[in-house]
Amino acid sequence: VRSYHQTDSARKSFLSLQTNIKSAQENLRVQQLSFKEGETTATFVNDALTALNLAYTEQATAAYRYDLALATLLTLTGQAQQFQNYLNHPALINVRHGASSQLHRLPRQD
């Protein structure tokens, strides 16, 4: 039962971090527009970029915790061989791929 709750908690944590990512993406968008208009400095853009990358990192960490908890749960229930099937599920791959690959770069200061 404990392993199930850990897996469920890790899954919920992962999913809840999507809100943080969306907020950080919007903040970066606003800061970049403000920078282009000369209304803010590169420091604010950099801070927004750092916050977005931190949100991605937190979600990647949550994905790792979920994978670890799921592997433990499946092992304890004698279904360890099913782990790869869970990892190959298209919905999981899309979410994880997005969390790990969308690191943004600071705009150039020409």
Short mmCIF file of N, CA and C in Angstrom, two decimals:
data_model
loop_
_atom_site.label_atom_id
_atom_site.label_comp_id
_atom_site.label_asym_id
_atom_site.label_seq_id
_atom_site.Cartn_x
_atom_site.Cartn_y
_atom_site.Cartn_z
N VAL A 1 0.84 -1.20 0.00
CA VAL A 1 0.00 0.00 0.00
C VAL A 1 0.88 1.25 0.00
N ARG A 2 1.94 1.23 0.79
CA ARG A 2 2.83 2.40 0.86
C ARG A 2 3.44 2.70 -0.50
N SER A 3 3.87 1.67 -1.21
CA SER A 3 4.48 1.86 -2.52
C SER A 3 3.48 2.43 -3.52
N TYR A 4 2.23 2.00 -3.43
CA TYR A 4 1.19 2.55 -4.30
C TYR A 4 1.01 4.05 -4.03
N HIS A 5 0.95 4.42 -2.76
CA HIS A 5 0.76 5.83 -2.41
C HIS A 5 1.95 6.68 -2.85
N GLN A 6 3.16 6.13 -2.75
CA GLN A 6 4.34 6.85 -3.22
C GLN A 6 4.28 7.06 -4.73
N THR A 7 3.84 6.05 -5.45
CA THR A 7 3.73 6.16 -6.91
C THR A 7 2.68 7.19 -7.27
N ASP A 8 1.54 7.14 -6.63
CA ASP A 8 0.47 8.08 -6.91
C ASP A 8 0.88 9.51 -6.54
N SER A 9 1.54 9.66 -5.42
CA SER A 9 2.02 10.98 -5.00
C SER A 9 3.03 11.54 -6.00
N ALA A 10 3.94 10.71 -6.47
CA ALA A 10 4.94 11.15 -7.45
C ALA A 10 4.26 11.55 -8.76
N ARG A 11 3.26 10.80 -9.17
CA ARG A 11 2.52 11.12 -10.40
C ARG A 11 1.82 12.46 -10.26
N LYS A 12 1.15 12.67 -9.14
CA LYS A 12 0.44 13.93 -8.92
C LYS A 12 1.41 15.11 -8.86
N SER A 13 2.54 14.90 -8.23
CA SER A 13 3.56 15.95 -8.16
C SER A 13 4.03 16.33 -9.55
N PHE A 14 4.30 15.33 -10.36
CA PHE A 14 4.75 15.56 -11.73
C PHE A 14 3.71 16.38 -12.49
N LEU A 15 2.46 15.96 -12.42
CA LEU A 15 1.41 16.64 -13.17
C LEU A 15 1.17 18.06 -12.68
N SER A 16 1.27 18.27 -11.37
CA SER A 16 1.03 19.61 -10.83
C SER A 16 2.10 20.60 -11.25
N LEU A 17 3.27 20.12 -11.56
CA LEU A 17 4.35 21.02 -11.97
C LEU A 17 4.12 21.61 -13.36
N GLN A 18 3.19 21.06 -14.11
CA GLN A 18 2.88 21.61 -15.44
C GLN A 18 2.37 23.04 -15.31
N THR A 19 1.66 23.34 -14.24
CA THR A 19 1.18 24.71 -14.00
C THR A 19 2.35 25.65 -13.82
N ASN A 20 3.36 25.23 -13.07
CA ASN A 20 4.55 26.06 -12.88
C ASN A 20 5.25 26.33 -14.20
N ILE A 21 5.31 25.31 -15.04
CA ILE A 21 5.97 25.47 -16.34
C ILE A 21 5.21 26.46 -17.21
N LYS A 22 3.90 26.35 -17.25
CA LYS A 22 3.10 27.28 -18.05
C LYS A 22 3.26 28.71 -17.54
N SER A 23 3.27 28.90 -16.24
CA SER A 23 3.45 30.24 -15.68
C SER A 23 4.84 30.78 -16.01
N ALA A 24 5.85 29.94 -15.91
CA ALA A 24 7.21 30.36 -16.21
C ALA A 24 7.37 30.67 -17.69
N GLN A 25 6.71 29.90 -18.55
CA GLN A 25 6.76 30.17 -19.99
C GLN A 25 6.14 31.53 -20.30
N GLU A 26 5.01 31.79 -19.68
CA GLU A 26 4.33 33.07 -19.91
C GLU A 26 5.18 34.23 -19.38
N ASN A 27 5.77 34.05 -18.22
CA ASN A 27 6.63 35.10 -17.66
C ASN A 27 7.81 35.37 -18.60
N LEU A 28 8.42 34.32 -19.13
CA LEU A 28 9.54 34.50 -20.06
C LEU A 28 9.06 35.23 -21.31
N ARG A 29 7.92 34.86 -21.82
CA ARG A 29 7.37 35.52 -23.02
C ARG A 29 7.19 37.02 -22.77
N VAL A 30 6.61 37.37 -21.64
CA VAL A 30 6.37 38.78 -21.30
C VAL A 30 7.70 39.52 -21.12
N GLN A 31 8.64 38.88 -20.45
CA GLN A 31 9.94 39.53 -20.25
C GLN A 31 10.68 39.73 -21.56
N GLN A 32 10.59 38.76 -22.46
CA GLN A 32 11.24 38.90 -23.77
C GLN A 32 10.62 40.03 -24.58
N LEU A 33 9.30 40.14 -24.55
CA LEU A 33 8.63 41.24 -25.24
C LEU A 33 9.03 42.58 -24.64
N SER A 34 9.06 42.63 -23.33
CA SER A 34 9.46 43.86 -22.65
C SER A 34 10.90 44.23 -23.00
N PHE A 35 11.75 43.24 -23.09
CA PHE A 35 13.15 43.47 -23.45
C PHE A 35 13.26 44.03 -24.86
N LYS A 36 12.50 43.45 -25.79
CA LYS A 36 12.52 43.93 -27.17
C LYS A 36 12.05 45.37 -27.27
N GLU A 37 11.12 45.75 -26.41
CA GLU A 37 10.58 47.10 -26.41
C GLU A 37 11.43 48.06 -25.56
N GLY A 38 12.46 47.55 -24.96
CA GLY A 38 13.34 48.38 -24.14
C GLY A 38 12.77 48.73 -22.78
N GLU A 39 11.78 47.98 -22.33
CA GLU A 39 11.12 48.27 -21.06
C GLU A 39 11.70 47.51 -19.88
N THR A 40 12.60 46.57 -20.16
CA THR A 40 13.22 45.80 -19.08
C THR A 40 14.65 45.48 -19.47
N THR A 41 15.39 44.93 -18.54
CA THR A 41 16.78 44.60 -18.82
C THR A 41 16.94 43.11 -19.08
N ALA A 42 18.10 42.75 -19.57
CA ALA A 42 18.40 41.34 -19.82
C ALA A 42 18.39 40.54 -18.52
N THR A 43 18.64 41.21 -17.41
CA THR A 43 18.62 40.51 -16.12
C THR A 43 17.25 39.92 -15.83
N PHE A 44 16.21 40.66 -16.15
CA PHE A 44 14.85 40.16 -15.92
C PHE A 44 14.53 38.99 -16.86
N VAL A 45 15.01 39.08 -18.09
CA VAL A 45 14.83 37.98 -19.03
C VAL A 45 15.59 36.76 -18.54
N ASN A 46 16.81 36.98 -18.09
CA ASN A 46 17.62 35.88 -17.58
C ASN A 46 16.97 35.24 -16.36
N ASP A 47 16.41 36.05 -15.47
CA ASP A 47 15.72 35.50 -14.29
C ASP A 47 14.51 34.67 -14.71
N ALA A 48 13.78 35.14 -15.71
CA ALA A 48 12.62 34.39 -16.20
C ALA A 48 13.06 33.08 -16.84
N LEU A 49 14.15 33.12 -17.57
CA LEU A 49 14.71 31.93 -18.19
C LEU A 49 15.16 30.93 -17.14
N THR A 50 15.81 31.43 -16.11
CA THR A 50 16.26 30.57 -15.01
C THR A 50 15.07 29.92 -14.32
N ALA A 51 14.02 30.68 -14.10
CA ALA A 51 12.81 30.13 -13.45
C ALA A 51 12.19 29.04 -14.32
N LEU A 52 12.16 29.25 -15.63
CA LEU A 52 11.59 28.24 -16.53
C LEU A 52 12.45 26.98 -16.51
N ASN A 53 13.75 27.13 -16.59
CA ASN A 53 14.62 25.96 -16.56
C ASN A 53 14.52 25.23 -15.22
N LEU A 54 14.35 25.97 -14.14
CA LEU A 54 14.15 25.34 -12.84
C LEU A 54 12.85 24.54 -12.82
N ALA A 55 11.80 25.08 -13.40
CA ALA A 55 10.51 24.36 -13.46
C ALA A 55 10.66 23.08 -14.27
N TYR A 56 11.39 23.14 -15.39
CA TYR A 56 11.65 21.93 -16.17
C TYR A 56 12.46 20.91 -15.37
N THR A 57 13.44 21.41 -14.66
CA THR A 57 14.28 20.52 -13.84
C THR A 57 13.47 19.85 -12.74
N GLU A 58 12.60 20.64 -12.10
CA GLU A 58 11.75 20.07 -11.05
C GLU A 58 10.82 19.00 -11.63
N GLN A 59 10.30 19.24 -12.82
CA GLN A 59 9.41 18.25 -13.42
C GLN A 59 10.19 17.00 -13.83
N ALA A 60 11.40 17.18 -14.32
CA ALA A 60 12.23 16.02 -14.68
C ALA A 60 12.57 15.21 -13.44
N THR A 61 12.82 15.88 -12.33
CA THR A 61 13.09 15.19 -11.06
C THR A 61 11.85 14.44 -10.60
N ALA A 62 10.69 15.06 -10.75
CA ALA A 62 9.44 14.40 -10.38
C ALA A 62 9.20 13.18 -11.27
N ALA A 63 9.55 13.28 -12.55
CA ALA A 63 9.40 12.14 -13.47
C ALA A 63 10.31 11.00 -13.03
N TYR A 64 11.51 11.32 -12.62
CA TYR A 64 12.44 10.30 -12.13
C TYR A 64 11.87 9.63 -10.87
N ARG A 65 11.35 10.43 -9.96
CA ARG A 65 10.76 9.87 -8.73
C ARG A 65 9.58 8.96 -9.05
N TYR A 66 8.79 9.38 -10.03
CA TYR A 66 7.66 8.54 -10.45
C TYR A 66 8.16 7.22 -11.02
N ASP A 67 9.15 7.29 -11.90
CA ASP A 67 9.69 6.06 -12.50
C ASP A 67 10.23 5.13 -11.42
N LEU A 68 10.94 5.70 -10.47
CA LEU A 68 11.51 4.90 -9.39
C LEU A 68 10.41 4.26 -8.54
N ALA A 69 9.40 5.05 -8.20
CA ALA A 69 8.29 4.52 -7.39
C ALA A 69 7.50 3.46 -8.16
N LEU A 70 7.29 3.70 -9.45
CA LEU A 70 6.58 2.72 -10.27
C LEU A 70 7.37 1.43 -10.39
N ALA A 71 8.67 1.53 -10.60
CA ALA A 71 9.51 0.32 -10.69
C ALA A 71 9.45 -0.46 -9.38
N THR A 72 9.47 0.24 -8.26
CA THR A 72 9.38 -0.42 -6.96
C THR A 72 8.03 -1.11 -6.80
N LEU A 73 6.97 -0.41 -7.15
CA LEU A 73 5.62 -0.98 -7.03
C LEU A 73 5.48 -2.22 -7.91
N LEU A 74 5.92 -2.13 -9.14
CA LEU A 74 5.81 -3.27 -10.05
C LEU A 74 6.65 -4.45 -9.57
N THR A 75 7.81 -4.17 -9.03
CA THR A 75 8.67 -5.24 -8.50
C THR A 75 8.01 -5.92 -7.32
N LEU A 76 7.44 -5.12 -6.42
CA LEU A 76 6.79 -5.69 -5.23
C LEU A 76 5.56 -6.51 -5.57
N THR A 77 4.93 -6.22 -6.70
CA THR A 77 3.73 -6.96 -7.09
C THR A 77 4.04 -8.04 -8.12
N GLY A 78 5.34 -8.29 -8.34
CA GLY A 78 5.74 -9.35 -9.27
C GLY A 78 5.53 -9.02 -10.73
N GLN A 79 5.49 -7.73 -11.06
CA GLN A 79 5.24 -7.31 -12.44
C GLN A 79 6.37 -6.46 -13.00
N ALA A 80 7.57 -6.67 -12.51
CA ALA A 80 8.71 -5.85 -12.94
C ALA A 80 8.88 -5.84 -14.45
N GLN A 81 8.55 -6.94 -15.11
CA GLN A 81 8.69 -7.02 -16.56
C GLN A 81 7.77 -6.05 -17.28
N GLN A 82 6.77 -5.51 -16.62
CA GLN A 82 5.84 -4.57 -17.24
C GLN A 82 6.35 -3.12 -17.23
N PHE A 83 7.45 -2.89 -16.54
CA PHE A 83 7.95 -1.52 -16.40
C PHE A 83 8.19 -0.85 -17.76
N GLN A 84 8.82 -1.54 -18.67
CA GLN A 84 9.10 -0.96 -19.99
C GLN A 84 7.82 -0.61 -20.73
N ASN A 85 6.76 -1.40 -20.54
CA ASN A 85 5.48 -1.08 -21.17
C ASN A 85 4.94 0.25 -20.69
N TYR A 86 5.11 0.51 -19.39
CA TYR A 86 4.66 1.79 -18.85
C TYR A 86 5.50 2.94 -19.41
N LEU A 87 6.79 2.74 -19.52
CA LEU A 87 7.67 3.79 -20.03
C LEU A 87 7.43 4.07 -21.51
N ASN A 88 6.96 3.08 -22.25
CA ASN A 88 6.71 3.25 -23.68
C ASN A 88 5.35 3.83 -23.99
N HIS A 89 4.55 4.09 -22.98
CA HIS A 89 3.23 4.64 -23.21
C HIS A 89 3.38 6.03 -23.85
N PRO A 90 2.73 6.29 -24.99
CA PRO A 90 2.94 7.55 -25.72
C PRO A 90 2.69 8.81 -24.90
N ALA A 91 1.69 8.81 -24.05
CA ALA A 91 1.39 10.01 -23.27
C ALA A 91 2.54 10.34 -22.31
N LEU A 92 3.14 9.33 -21.72
CA LEU A 92 4.25 9.57 -20.81
C LEU A 92 5.48 10.08 -21.55
N ILE A 93 5.75 9.51 -22.70
CA ILE A 93 6.92 9.93 -23.46
C ILE A 93 6.79 11.39 -23.89
N ASN A 94 5.62 11.78 -24.35
CA ASN A 94 5.43 13.16 -24.80
C ASN A 94 5.64 14.15 -23.67
N VAL A 95 5.13 13.84 -22.52
CA VAL A 95 5.28 14.75 -21.39
C VAL A 95 6.73 14.82 -20.96
N ARG A 96 7.38 13.68 -20.81
CA ARG A 96 8.77 13.67 -20.37
C ARG A 96 9.67 14.34 -21.39
N HIS A 97 9.40 14.08 -22.67
CA HIS A 97 10.23 14.67 -23.71
C HIS A 97 10.12 16.19 -23.65
N GLY A 98 8.93 16.69 -23.45
CA GLY A 98 8.75 18.13 -23.36
C GLY A 98 9.46 18.72 -22.16
N ALA A 99 9.43 18.03 -21.06
CA ALA A 99 10.05 18.56 -19.85
C ALA A 99 11.56 18.59 -19.96
N SER A 100 12.14 17.65 -20.67
CA SER A 100 13.60 17.59 -20.69
C SER A 100 14.22 18.28 -21.88
N SER A 101 13.46 18.61 -22.91
CA SER A 101 14.10 19.11 -24.12
C SER A 101 13.82 20.58 -24.41
N GLN A 102 12.97 21.21 -23.67
CA GLN A 102 12.60 22.57 -24.01
C GLN A 102 13.34 23.60 -23.16
N LEU A 103 14.64 23.50 -23.09
CA LEU A 103 15.42 24.50 -22.40
C LEU A 103 15.63 25.67 -23.35
N HIS A 104 15.40 26.86 -22.86
CA HIS A 104 15.45 28.05 -23.70
C HIS A 104 16.77 28.79 -23.49
N ARG A 105 17.08 29.63 -24.41
CA ARG A 105 18.31 30.41 -24.36
C ARG A 105 17.98 31.89 -24.17
N LEU A 106 18.89 32.58 -23.52
CA LEU A 106 18.76 34.02 -23.32
C LEU A 106 18.86 34.72 -24.67
N PRO A 107 17.99 35.70 -24.93
CA PRO A 107 18.08 36.40 -26.21
C PRO A 107 19.39 37.17 -26.33
N ARG A 108 19.86 37.27 -27.54
CA ARG A 108 21.11 38.00 -27.79
C ARG A 108 20.91 39.47 -27.54
N GLN A 109 21.95 40.12 -27.09
CA GLN A 109 21.91 41.56 -26.84
C GLN A 109 22.74 42.25 -27.92
N ASP A 110 22.11 42.56 -29.04
CA ASP A 110 22.82 43.20 -30.16
C ASP A 110 22.89 44.69 -29.98
#
